[in-house]
Structures are given as structure tokens and as C-alpha cells.
CSV table of C-alpha atoms in Angstrom, one decimal:
chain,number,residue,atom,x,y,z
P,156,UNK,CA,0.0,0.0,0.0
P,157,UNK,CA,1.2,3.5,-0.9
P,158,UNK,CA,0.9,6.4,1.5
P,159,UNK,CA,0.8,9.6,-0.4
P,160,UNK,CA,0.8,13.2,1.0
P,161,UNK,CA,0.8,15.4,-2.1
P,162,UNK,CA,-1.6,15.9,-5.0
P,163,UNK,CA,1.1,15.8,-7.6
P,164,UNK,CA,2.3,12.3,-6.5
P,165,UNK,CA,-1.2,11.0,-6.3
P,166,UNK,CA,-2.1,12.2,-9.7
P,167,UNK,CA,1.0,10.6,-11.2
P,168,UNK,CA,0.2,7.2,-9.7
P,169,UNK,CA,-3.4,7.4,-10.8
P,170,UNK,CA,-2.6,8.5,-14.3
P,171,UNK,CA,-0.6,5.3,-14.7
P,172,UNK,CA,-3.6,3.2,-13.4
P,173,UNK,CA,-5.9,5.0,-15.8
P,174,UNK,CA,-3.6,4.3,-18.8
P,175,UNK,CA,-4.0,0.6,-17.9
P,176,UNK,CA,-7.8,1.1,-17.9
P,177,UNK,CA,-8.1,0.3,-14.2
P,178,UNK,CA,-11.3,1.6,-12.5
P,179,UNK,CA,-10.6,3.8,-9.5
P,180,UNK,CA,-12.7,3.9,-6.3
P,181,UNK,CA,-12.5,6.7,-3.8
P,182,UNK,CA,-13.4,6.5,-0.1
P,183,UNK,CA,-13.3,10.0,1.5
P,184,UNK,CA,-12.8,10.0,5.3
P,185,UNK,CA,-11.6,12.2,8.1
P,186,UNK,CA,-9.6,9.4,9.6
P,187,UNK,CA,-9.5,7.7,13.0
P,188,UNK,CA,-10.8,4.8,11.0
P,189,UNK,CA,-13.1,2.0,12.3
P,190,UNK,CA,-15.0,-0.9,10.9
P,191,UNK,CA,-17.6,1.3,9.3
P,192,UNK,CA,-14.9,2.9,7.1
P,193,UNK,CA,-13.5,-0.5,6.3
P,194,UNK,CA,-17.0,-1.6,5.0
P,195,UNK,CA,-16.7,1.4,2.6
P,196,UNK,CA,-13.2,0.2,1.6
P,197,UNK,CA,-14.4,-3.3,1.0
P,198,UNK,CA,-17.3,-2.0,-1.1
P,199,UNK,CA,-14.8,0.1,-3.1
P,200,UNK,CA,-12.7,-3.1,-3.6
P,201,UNK,CA,-15.8,-4.9,-5.0
P,202,UNK,CA,-16.6,-2.0,-7.4
P,203,UNK,CA,-13.2,-1.0,-8.6
P,204,UNK,CA,-9.6,-2.1,-9.4
P,205,UNK,CA,-7.8,0.6,-7.4
P,206,UNK,CA,-9.0,1.7,-3.9
P,207,UNK,CA,-8.0,5.2,-2.8
P,208,UNK,CA,-8.9,6.1,0.7
P,209,UNK,CA,-8.4,9.7,1.7
P,210,UNK,CA,-7.9,11.1,5.2
P,211,UNK,CA,-8.4,14.8,5.7
P,212,UNK,CA,-9.9,16.6,8.6
P,213,UNK,CA,-11.5,19.4,6.6
P,214,UNK,CA,-11.4,22.7,8.5
P,215,UNK,CA,-14.0,24.5,6.4
P,216,UNK,CA,-16.8,22.1,7.4
P,217,UNK,CA,-16.4,22.9,11.1
P,218,UNK,CA,-18.1,25.8,12.6
P,219,UNK,CA,-17.1,28.1,15.5
P,220,UNK,CA,-17.0,26.1,18.8
P,221,UNK,CA,-17.2,22.8,17.0
P,222,UNK,CA,-14.7,20.0,17.6
P,223,UNK,CA,-12.0,20.6,14.9
P,224,UNK,CA,-9.2,20.9,17.4
P,225,UNK,CA,-10.2,17.8,19.4
P,226,UNK,CA,-11.3,15.7,16.5
P,227,UNK,CA,-9.6,12.3,17.0
P,228,UNK,CA,-6.5,11.6,14.8
P,229,UNK,CA,-4.3,8.5,14.7
P,230,UNK,CA,-2.6,8.1,11.3
P,231,UNK,CA,-0.4,5.1,12.3
P,232,UNK,CA,-3.5,3.2,13.3
P,233,UNK,CA,-5.2,4.2,10.1
P,234,UNK,CA,-2.3,3.1,8.0
P,235,UNK,CA,-2.3,-0.3,9.7
P,236,UNK,CA,-6.1,-0.8,9.2
P,237,UNK,CA,-5.9,0.2,5.6
P,238,UNK,CA,-3.1,-2.3,4.9
P,239,UNK,CA,-5.2,-5.0,6.5
P,240,UNK,CA,-8.3,-4.2,4.4
P,241,UNK,CA,-6.9,-4.0,0.9
P,242,UNK,CA,-6.6,-0.3,0.4
P,243,UNK,CA,-4.1,0.4,-2.5
P,244,UNK,CA,-3.4,4.1,-1.9
P,245,UNK,CA,-3.9,6.1,1.3
P,246,UNK,CA,-4.0,9.8,0.5
P,247,UNK,CA,-3.3,11.8,3.6
P,248,UNK,CA,-2.6,15.5,2.6
P,249,UNK,CA,-1.9,18.3,5.0
P,250,UNK,CA,-4.2,21.3,5.3
P,251,UNK,CA,-1.5,23.4,3.4
P,252,UNK,CA,-1.6,20.9,0.6
P,253,UNK,CA,-5.3,21.1,0.1
P,254,UNK,CA,-5.7,24.8,0.9
P,255,UNK,CA,-2.3,26.4,0.1
P,256,UNK,CA,-4.0,29.8,0.5
P,257,UNK,CA,-7.4,30.9,2.0
P,258,UNK,CA,-10.0,29.4,-0.3
P,259,UNK,CA,-12.2,31.9,-2.2
P,260,UNK,CA,-14.3,29.3,-4.1
P,261,UNK,CA,-16.9,27.1,-2.7
P,262,UNK,CA,-19.5,24.5,-3.9
P,263,UNK,CA,-22.9,24.5,-2.3
P,264,UNK,CA,-26.1,22.5,-3.0
P,265,UNK,CA,-28.7,25.1,-2.1
P,266,UNK,CA,-31.8,24.2,-0.2
P,267,UNK,CA,-30.6,20.7,0.7
P,268,UNK,CA,-27.7,22.1,2.7
P,269,UNK,CA,-29.7,24.5,4.8
P,270,UNK,CA,-32.3,22.1,6.2
P,271,UNK,CA,-32.2,19.3,8.9
P,272,UNK,CA,-28.6,19.1,10.3
P,273,UNK,CA,-27.8,22.2,8.2
P,274,UNK,CA,-30.0,24.3,10.4
P,275,UNK,CA,-27.8,23.5,13.4
P,276,UNK,CA,-24.5,23.6,11.5
P,277,UNK,CA,-24.5,26.6,9.1
P,278,UNK,CA,-22.0,26.3,6.2
P,279,UNK,CA,-21.2,22.7,7.3
P,280,UNK,CA,-22.4,21.1,4.1
P,281,UNK,CA,-20.9,23.8,1.9
P,282,UNK,CA,-17.6,22.8,3.4
P,283,UNK,CA,-18.4,19.1,2.7
P,284,UNK,CA,-19.3,19.6,-0.9
P,285,UNK,CA,-16.3,21.9,-1.5
P,286,UNK,CA,-13.8,19.3,-0.3
P,287,UNK,CA,-15.6,16.5,-2.1
P,288,UNK,CA,-15.5,18.5,-5.3
P,289,UNK,CA,-11.8,19.0,-4.8
P,290,UNK,CA,-11.2,15.3,-4.2
P,291,UNK,CA,-13.2,14.4,-7.3
P,292,UNK,CA,-11.0,16.8,-9.3
P,293,UNK,CA,-7.8,15.4,-7.8
P,294,UNK,CA,-8.6,11.7,-7.9
P,295,UNK,CA,-11.1,11.6,-10.8
P,296,UNK,CA,-12.6,8.3,-9.5
P,297,UNK,CA,-15.1,6.1,-11.3
P,298,UNK,CA,-16.8,5.3,-8.0
P,299,UNK,CA,-17.1,7.3,-4.8
P,300,UNK,CA,-18.3,5.5,-1.7
P,301,UNK,CA,-20.1,7.0,1.3
P,302,UNK,CA,-21.7,5.6,4.4
P,303,UNK,CA,-25.5,5.9,4.8
P,304,UNK,CA,-25.1,7.0,8.4
P,305,UNK,CA,-24.3,10.6,7.2
P,306,UNK,CA,-27.5,10.3,5.2
P,307,UNK,CA,-28.1,14.0,4.4
P,308,UNK,CA,-24.5,14.3,3.3
P,309,UNK,CA,-25.0,11.3,0.9
P,310,UNK,CA,-28.1,12.9,-0.7
P,311,UNK,CA,-26.3,16.3,-1.0
P,312,UNK,CA,-23.3,14.7,-2.7
P,313,UNK,CA,-25.4,12.8,-5.1
P,314,UNK,CA,-27.2,16.0,-6.1
P,315,UNK,CA,-23.9,17.9,-6.5
P,316,UNK,CA,-22.5,15.2,-8.7
P,317,UNK,CA,-25.6,15.1,-10.8
P,318,UNK,CA,-25.8,18.9,-11.1
P,319,UNK,CA,-22.1,19.3,-12.0
P,320,UNK,CA,-21.9,16.3,-14.3
P,321,UNK,CA,-19.0,14.5,-12.5
P,322,UNK,CA,-18.4,11.1,-14.0
P,323,UNK,CA,-18.2,9.3,-10.6
P,324,UNK,CA,-21.0,7.0,-9.5
P,325,UNK,CA,-22.0,7.5,-5.9
P,326,UNK,CA,-22.4,4.3,-3.9
P,327,UNK,CA,-24.0,4.3,-0.4
P,328,UNK,CA,-23.1,1.6,2.1
P,329,UNK,CA,-25.5,0.7,5.0
P,330,UNK,CA,-24.6,1.6,8.6
P,331,UNK,CA,-22.2,-0.6,10.4
P,332,UNK,CA,-23.1,-1.0,14.0
P,333,UNK,CA,-21.3,-2.1,17.1
P,334,UNK,CA,-22.7,-5.2,19.0
P,335,UNK,CA,-25.1,-3.2,21.1
P,336,UNK,CA,-26.5,-1.3,18.1
P,337,UNK,CA,-24.5,2.0,18.3
P,338,UNK,CA,-23.6,3.2,14.9
P,339,UNK,CA,-19.8,3.1,14.3
P,340,UNK,CA,-18.4,6.7,14.4
P,341,UNK,CA,-15.0,8.3,15.0
P,342,UNK,CA,-16.7,10.5,17.6
P,343,UNK,CA,-17.6,7.5,19.7
P,344,UNK,CA,-14.1,7.5,21.0
P,345,UNK,CA,-14.8,10.9,22.7
P,346,UNK,CA,-17.7,9.6,24.7
P,347,UNK,CA,-17.3,9.0,28.4
P,348,UNK,CA,-18.0,5.4,29.6
P,349,UNK,CA,-21.4,6.6,30.9
P,350,UNK,CA,-22.3,8.4,27.7
P,351,UNK,CA,-21.2,5.5,25.6
P,352,UNK,CA,-23.5,3.2,27.5
P,353,UNK,CA,-26.4,5.7,27.2
P,354,UNK,CA,-25.9,6.2,23.4
P,355,UNK,CA,-27.6,2.9,22.5
P,356,UNK,CA,-30.9,4.7,23.1
P,357,UNK,CA,-30.5,6.1,19.5
P,358,UNK,CA,-30.7,2.7,17.8
P,359,UNK,CA,-33.3,1.5,20.2
P,360,UNK,CA,-35.5,4.5,19.5
P,361,UNK,CA,-35.2,4.0,15.8
P,362,UNK,CA,-36.1,0.3,16.0
P,363,UNK,CA,-39.2,1.2,18.0
P,364,UNK,CA,-40.2,3.8,15.4
P,365,UNK,CA,-39.6,1.4,12.6
P,366,UNK,CA,-41.8,-1.2,14.2
P,367,UNK,CA,-44.6,1.3,14.8
P,368,UNK,CA,-44.5,2.4,11.1
P,369,UNK,CA,-44.5,-1.2,9.9
P,370,UNK,CA,-47.5,-1.9,12.0
P,371,UNK,CA,-49.3,0.8,10.1
P,372,UNK,CA,-48.9,4.1,11.9
P,373,UNK,CA,-49.1,7.0,9.4
P,374,UNK,CA,-49.0,10.1,11.6
P,375,UNK,CA,-45.6,11.6,11.6
P,376,UNK,CA,-46.2,13.6,14.8
P,377,UNK,CA,-47.0,10.3,16.6
P,378,UNK,CA,-43.8,8.7,15.5
P,379,UNK,CA,-41.8,11.8,16.4
P,380,UNK,CA,-43.3,11.8,19.9
P,381,UNK,CA,-42.5,8.1,20.3
P,382,UNK,CA,-38.9,8.8,19.5
P,383,UNK,CA,-38.7,11.9,21.6
P,384,UNK,CA,-40.2,10.2,24.7
P,385,UNK,CA,-37.9,7.2,24.3
P,386,UNK,CA,-34.7,9.3,23.9
P,387,UNK,CA,-35.7,11.5,26.9
P,388,UNK,CA,-36.0,8.5,29.0
P,389,UNK,CA,-32.2,8.5,29.0
P,390,UNK,CA,-31.2,11.6,31.1
P,391,UNK,CA,-27.7,11.9,29.4
P,392,UNK,CA,-29.2,12.4,26.0
P,393,UNK,CA,-29.9,15.9,24.7
P,394,UNK,CA,-32.0,16.0,21.5
P,395,UNK,CA,-30.8,18.4,18.8
P,396,UNK,CA,-33.2,17.2,16.1
P,397,UNK,CA,-35.6,14.5,15.1
P,398,UNK,CA,-36.6,14.6,11.4
P,399,UNK,CA,-38.8,12.3,9.4
P,400,UNK,CA,-38.4,12.9,5.7
P,401,UNK,CA,-38.9,11.6,2.2
P,402,UNK,CA,-36.0,9.2,1.6
P,403,UNK,CA,-34.7,10.8,-1.6
P,404,UNK,CA,-36.0,14.4,-1.5
P,405,UNK,CA,-35.5,15.0,2.2
P,406,UNK,CA,-38.9,16.8,2.3
P,407,UNK,CA,-40.3,16.8,5.8
P,408,UNK,CA,-43.6,14.9,6.0
P,409,UNK,CA,-46.9,15.1,8.0
P,410,UNK,CA,-48.1,11.7,7.0
P,411,UNK,CA,-46.4,8.5,5.9
P,412,UNK,CA,-47.8,6.8,2.9
P,413,UNK,CA,-46.1,4.0,1.0
P,414,UNK,CA,-43.0,5.9,0.0
P,415,UNK,CA,-39.6,5.1,1.6
P,416,UNK,CA,-38.9,7.5,4.4
P,417,UNK,CA,-35.8,8.2,6.5
P,418,UNK,CA,-35.7,9.1,10.2
P,419,UNK,CA,-32.7,11.3,11.1
P,420,UNK,CA,-31.5,11.9,14.6
P,421,UNK,CA,-28.9,14.3,16.0
P,422,UNK,CA,-28.4,13.9,19.8
P,423,UNK,CA,-25.8,15.2,22.1
P,424,UNK,CA,-24.1,13.2,24.9
P,425,UNK,CA,-22.0,15.7,26.8
P,426,UNK,CA,-20.2,17.7,24.2
P,427,UNK,CA,-20.3,15.0,21.5
P,428,UNK,CA,-23.1,15.1,19.0
P,429,UNK,CA,-24.0,11.7,17.5
P,430,UNK,CA,-26.2,11.2,14.4
P,431,UNK,CA,-28.1,8.1,13.4
P,432,UNK,CA,-30.8,7.2,10.9
P,433,UNK,CA,-33.2,4.5,9.9
P,434,UNK,CA,-34.6,4.0,6.4
P,435,UNK,CA,-38.1,2.5,6.4
P,436,UNK,CA,-40.3,1.4,3.5
P,437,UNK,CA,-43.7,1.1,5.1
P,438,UNK,CA,-44.7,-2.2,3.5
P,439,UNK,CA,-41.5,-3.9,4.5
P,440,UNK,CA,-41.1,-6.2,7.5
P,441,UNK,CA,-39.2,-5.0,10.6
P,442,UNK,CA,-35.6,-6.2,10.8
């Protein structure tokens, strides 16, 4: 496995692969890798000939008083995990490499970036789409792989790629969960022991909501109240948002018909905000 830190070196290696007609898969991450990321790498391996995993903690997607400075980082651990999981190239640029001078150009998917989590994190998704656009220009992948846990991000990136006619196909990979149901996340490492135990309330609440929907409940306010009551039963959990939306348009709903929906949660435990989601097609059977 190659570990590359500069854009020029990465492009030189990838040009050689393209000349040999190899398909390139890109997995963008912010590092501190876990099994959820490795599921993305494994999907990239299935879908392409060359797997590029990028690690970059992107400063322009963090707001004031967010956790940029304390975001967990462990490059030696990440390198070892990538070697074990078939990554061909690990691209780990510095901030100076990606932003050699203050950036004056940004990419924003209007409307979709300013709703749901975007209401609580102004300019966050503009930072995400800007760095993804840069990575697409640097790597020029055939496939780009994202996890479905960051569901709004996935929908926004899909729209950006469609609007700007990038060649890359976006592939979403289902959430990987720990044994007790907590969604894998780099931020889990920052939870206290007590908050880590409490955080399972997210997946438990989503399962209860899914079950109620599959039993025939159509009223969104009833489902939201069910989730809210369940999460509030855990004193350590502080709800930021509960959203029930159309699964592809992210329109908020009053009633659930037979279209696929997504339930999106953002909940704080101490100073760590966790997100989780559940896709539900009303006619399906509960998992």
C-alpha cells in the first residue's frame, strides 16, 4: 500500500492506473478509522480495481466552537487498518496541501444544505461539498463511496455530482453498528464510559419507530413523539433534532404513505453530537 501526501504524486500514480484502464474507487474520510470505514473500503474493492482512501480533517466544514481541534486523529493506526483491508493508496494530505492559500471558491447545494442538520451547523455542508468537489477533481474516480449514516451528506453529494456532471458514480453503504447497536463513528471515542452506554438509546428508539410504522402508523407527529419520549428516558441524551423525511428528496412529512422514508437523529451526549438514521419502507417487515 502506498501512503501519499501530495496531490502531484497521487495524480502521477493514478494516471498510470488509468492508462492501464483500471477503475478507481474513492473513499473520502476524516480518519480515525473504524469498521464502518472498512466496510466502505471493502465496497470500493468490489466495485473498482484501485482503492484510494483519503484522510483529511477538513477545517472548512467545522463551525465556531465545534470539535475541529479535538477531532480524533491516529494516522499510524489508520495506515495499519488500511493495509489489513486491501486499500491500495492512502491519501493523507496536509491542510496546506489542500488549501495552500485561503479558499475563495466554494461549492454549495442550495436548499438541501440548509435544512435538517444544516439548520444546526451553518455552512457545514458547503464545506463538505467543497472538499468532495476538490477530491473528485484530484482523484477523478469512477466510483465514490459514502456511508449511509451521514444520510443528508449522501443525498447532497449525489445531487452535487448530478448537477455538476461529474463522472463518478456515488455508492451508499449501509450503517455498520457495534454489537449493542450503536452506529460506528469516530466520535464514539470521545464519549465517556457513561455516555457510551447511554448512546444505545438512539438505535433502540429508531427500532421502536420502525416497528410502529410497519404496524401501520401513518401520523408523523405520533412517530416523532414516540422517538422523543424514548430518547428523553435517557437523562444523558440531549436531543438536537428528530426529522422524518422523504428518503430521496428530504422533504419533511406530515403523513407516511407507502413511499420510503428516513428518520434522522442528532443527539448530544456531553459535548459529543451523534447522528443516526433509519430507512423505512412502510410495506417492509421489521428487521
